[in-house]
Coordinates of N, CA and C in Angstrom, one line a residue:
M1 N 2.8 14.2 -4.1 CA 3.0 13.1 -5.0 C 3.9 12.1 -4.3
T2 N 3.5 10.8 -4.4 CA 4.3 9.7 -3.8 C 5.4 9.3 -4.7
L3 N 6.6 9.1 -4.1 CA 7.7 8.6 -4.8 C 8.1 7.3 -4.2
Y4 N 8.7 6.4 -5.0 CA 9.1 5.1 -4.5 C 10.6 4.8 -4.7
R5 N 11.2 4.1 -3.8 CA 12.6 3.8 -4.0 C 12.7 2.2 -4.0
L6 N 13.5 1.8 -5.1 CA 13.6 0.4 -5.3 C 15.0 0.0 -4.8
T7 N 15.1 -1.0 -3.9 CA 16.3 -1.6 -3.4 C 16.4 -3.0 -3.9
R8 N 17.5 -3.4 -4.4 CA 17.7 -4.8 -4.8 C 18.9 -5.4 -4.2
T9 N 18.8 -6.7 -3.8 CA 19.9 -7.4 -3.2 C 20.4 -8.4 -4.3
L10 N 21.6 -8.3 -4.7 CA 22.1 -9.2 -5.7 C 22.4 -10.6 -5.1
P11 N 22.6 -11.6 -6.0 CA 22.8 -13.0 -5.4 C 24.0 -13.1 -4.5
D12 N 25.0 -12.2 -4.7 CA 26.2 -12.3 -3.9 C 26.1 -11.5 -2.6
G13 N 24.9 -10.9 -2.3 CA 24.6 -10.2 -1.1 C 24.8 -8.7 -1.2
T14 N 25.3 -8.2 -2.3 CA 25.5 -6.8 -2.4 C 24.1 -6.1 -2.5
V15 N 23.9 -5.0 -1.8 CA 22.7 -4.3 -1.8 C 22.8 -3.0 -2.6
K16 N 22.0 -2.8 -3.6 CA 22.0 -1.6 -4.4 C 20.6 -0.9 -4.4
T17 N 20.7 0.4 -4.3 CA 19.5 1.2 -4.3 C 19.4 1.9 -5.6
N18 N 18.2 2.0 -6.2 CA 18.1 2.8 -7.4 C 18.4 4.2 -7.2
P19 N 19.3 4.8 -8.0 CA 19.7 6.2 -7.7 C 18.6 7.3 -7.8
T20 N 17.6 7.0 -8.5 CA 16.5 8.0 -8.6 C 15.2 7.4 -8.1
A21 N 14.4 8.2 -7.5 CA 13.1 7.8 -7.0 C 12.2 7.6 -8.2
L22 N 11.4 6.6 -8.1 CA 10.4 6.3 -9.2 C 9.1 6.9 -8.8
R23 N 8.4 7.4 -9.8 CA 7.1 8.1 -9.6 C 5.9 7.3 -9.4
T24 N 5.9 6.1 -10.0 CA 4.7 5.2 -9.9 C 5.1 3.8 -9.7
L25 N 4.2 3.0 -9.2 CA 4.4 1.6 -9.0 C 4.6 0.9 -10.4
R26 N 4.0 1.4 -11.4 CA 4.2 0.9 -12.8 C 5.7 1.0 -13.2
E27 N 6.3 2.2 -12.8 CA 7.8 2.3 -13.1 C 8.6 1.3 -12.3
V28 N 8.2 1.0 -11.1 CA 8.8 0.0 -10.3 C 8.7 -1.3 -11.0
E29 N 7.6 -1.7 -11.5 CA 7.4 -3.0 -12.2 C 8.3 -3.1 -13.3
F30 N 8.4 -2.0 -14.1 CA 9.3 -2.1 -15.3 C 10.8 -2.3 -14.9
A31 N 11.2 -1.5 -13.8 CA 12.6 -1.6 -13.4 C 12.9 -3.0 -12.9
V32 N 12.0 -3.6 -12.2 CA 12.2 -5.0 -11.6 C 12.3 -6.0 -12.8
S33 N 11.3 -5.9 -13.7 CA 11.3 -6.9 -14.7 C 12.5 -6.8 -15.7
Y34 N 12.9 -5.6 -16.0 CA 14.1 -5.4 -16.8 C 15.4 -5.8 -16.1
C35 N 15.5 -5.6 -14.8 CA 16.6 -6.1 -14.1 C 16.7 -7.6 -14.1
L36 N 15.6 -8.3 -13.9 CA 15.6 -9.8 -14.0 C 15.9 -10.3 -15.4
M37 N 15.3 -9.6 -16.4 CA 15.6 -10.1 -17.8 C 17.0 -9.8 -18.2
D38 N 17.5 -8.7 -17.9 CA 18.9 -8.3 -18.4 C 20.0 -9.0 -17.6
N39 N 19.8 -9.1 -16.3 CA 20.9 -9.6 -15.5 C 20.9 -11.1 -15.2
S40 N 19.7 -11.7 -15.3 CA 19.6 -13.1 -14.9 C 19.0 -13.9 -16.0
R41 N 18.7 -13.3 -17.1 CA 18.2 -14.1 -18.2 C 16.8 -14.8 -17.9
V42 N 16.1 -14.1 -17.0 CA 14.7 -14.6 -16.7 C 13.8 -14.4 -17.8
P43 N 13.0 -15.3 -18.2 CA 12.0 -15.1 -19.3 C 11.1 -13.9 -19.0
R44 N 10.7 -13.2 -20.1 CA 9.9 -12.0 -20.0 C 8.6 -12.3 -19.2
G45 N 7.9 -13.3 -19.5 CA 6.6 -13.6 -18.8 C 6.8 -13.8 -17.3
E46 N 7.8 -14.5 -16.9 CA 8.1 -14.8 -15.5 C 8.5 -13.5 -14.8
A47 N 9.4 -12.7 -15.5 CA 9.8 -11.4 -14.9 C 8.7 -10.5 -14.7
R48 N 7.8 -10.4 -15.6 CA 6.6 -9.5 -15.5 C 5.7 -10.0 -14.4
R49 N 5.4 -11.3 -14.3 CA 4.5 -11.8 -13.2 C 5.1 -11.5 -11.9
F50 N 6.4 -11.7 -11.7 CA 7.1 -11.5 -10.4 C 7.0 -10.0 -10.1
A51 N 7.3 -9.1 -11.0 CA 7.3 -7.7 -10.8 C 5.9 -7.2 -10.4
A52 N 4.8 -7.8 -11.0 CA 3.5 -7.4 -10.7 C 3.1 -7.9 -9.3
S53 N 3.6 -9.1 -8.9 CA 3.3 -9.6 -7.6 C 4.1 -8.8 -6.5
L54 N 5.2 -8.3 -6.9 CA 6.0 -7.5 -5.9 C 5.3 -6.2 -5.6
T55 N 4.8 -5.5 -6.6 CA 4.1 -4.2 -6.3 C 2.8 -4.4 -5.7
G56 N 2.2 -5.6 -5.7 CA 1.0 -5.8 -5.0 C 1.2 -6.1 -3.5
R57 N 2.4 -6.3 -3.0 CA 2.7 -6.6 -1.6 C 2.8 -5.3 -0.8
P58 N 2.8 -5.4 0.5 CA 3.0 -4.2 1.3 C 4.4 -3.6 1.1
L59 N 4.5 -2.3 1.1 CA 5.7 -1.6 0.9 C 6.7 -1.9 2.1
G60 N 8.0 -2.0 1.7 CA 9.0 -2.3 2.7 C 9.3 -3.8 3.0
E61 N 8.5 -4.6 2.3 CA 8.6 -6.1 2.5 C 9.6 -6.6 1.4
P62 N 10.7 -7.2 1.8 CA 11.6 -7.7 0.8 C 11.1 -9.0 0.2
V63 N 11.2 -9.2 -1.1 CA 10.7 -10.3 -1.8 C 11.8 -10.9 -2.6
R64 N 12.0 -12.2 -2.5 CA 13.1 -12.9 -3.2 C 12.6 -13.6 -4.4
H65 N 13.3 -13.5 -5.5 CA 13.1 -14.2 -6.8 C 14.0 -15.4 -6.7
E66 N 13.4 -16.6 -6.5 CA 14.1 -17.8 -6.2 C 15.1 -18.2 -7.3
S67 N 14.7 -18.3 -8.5 CA 15.6 -18.8 -9.5 C 16.7 -17.9 -9.9
S68 N 16.6 -16.6 -9.7 CA 17.7 -15.7 -10.0 C 18.6 -15.4 -8.8
G69 N 18.0 -15.5 -7.6 CA 18.7 -15.1 -6.4 C 18.6 -13.7 -6.0
Y70 N 18.0 -12.8 -6.8 CA 17.8 -11.4 -6.5 C 16.6 -11.3 -5.5
A71 N 16.7 -10.2 -4.7 CA 15.7 -9.8 -3.8 C 15.4 -8.4 -4.0
F72 N 14.1 -8.0 -3.9 CA 13.7 -6.6 -4.2 C 12.9 -6.1 -3.0
R73 N 13.0 -4.8 -2.7 CA 12.2 -4.1 -1.7 C 11.8 -2.8 -2.2
V74 N 10.5 -2.4 -2.1 CA 10.0 -1.1 -2.5 C 9.6 -0.3 -1.3
D75 N 10.1 0.9 -1.2 CA 9.8 1.8 0.0 C 9.3 3.1 -0.5
R76 N 8.4 3.7 0.3 CA 8.0 5.0 -0.1 C 9.0 6.0 0.4
V77 N 9.3 7.0 -0.5 CA 10.3 8.0 -0.2 C 9.7 9.1 0.6

């Protein structure tokens, strides 16, 4: 079974890794979209589109959300 680790870089440069591994890319999408909606007040549609585009990229590639300043990276555990 493949597990994924989500790492996010906050606008101030602090790097935080999700404490638990996520089981599916769908779980990664939800985690990213809720992070953007809760912490940066990003509209739901924009957060979901960004999260879907993130999980469609190659693993390990950091992706920055320009308006919020957050950056996310998904790695295989």
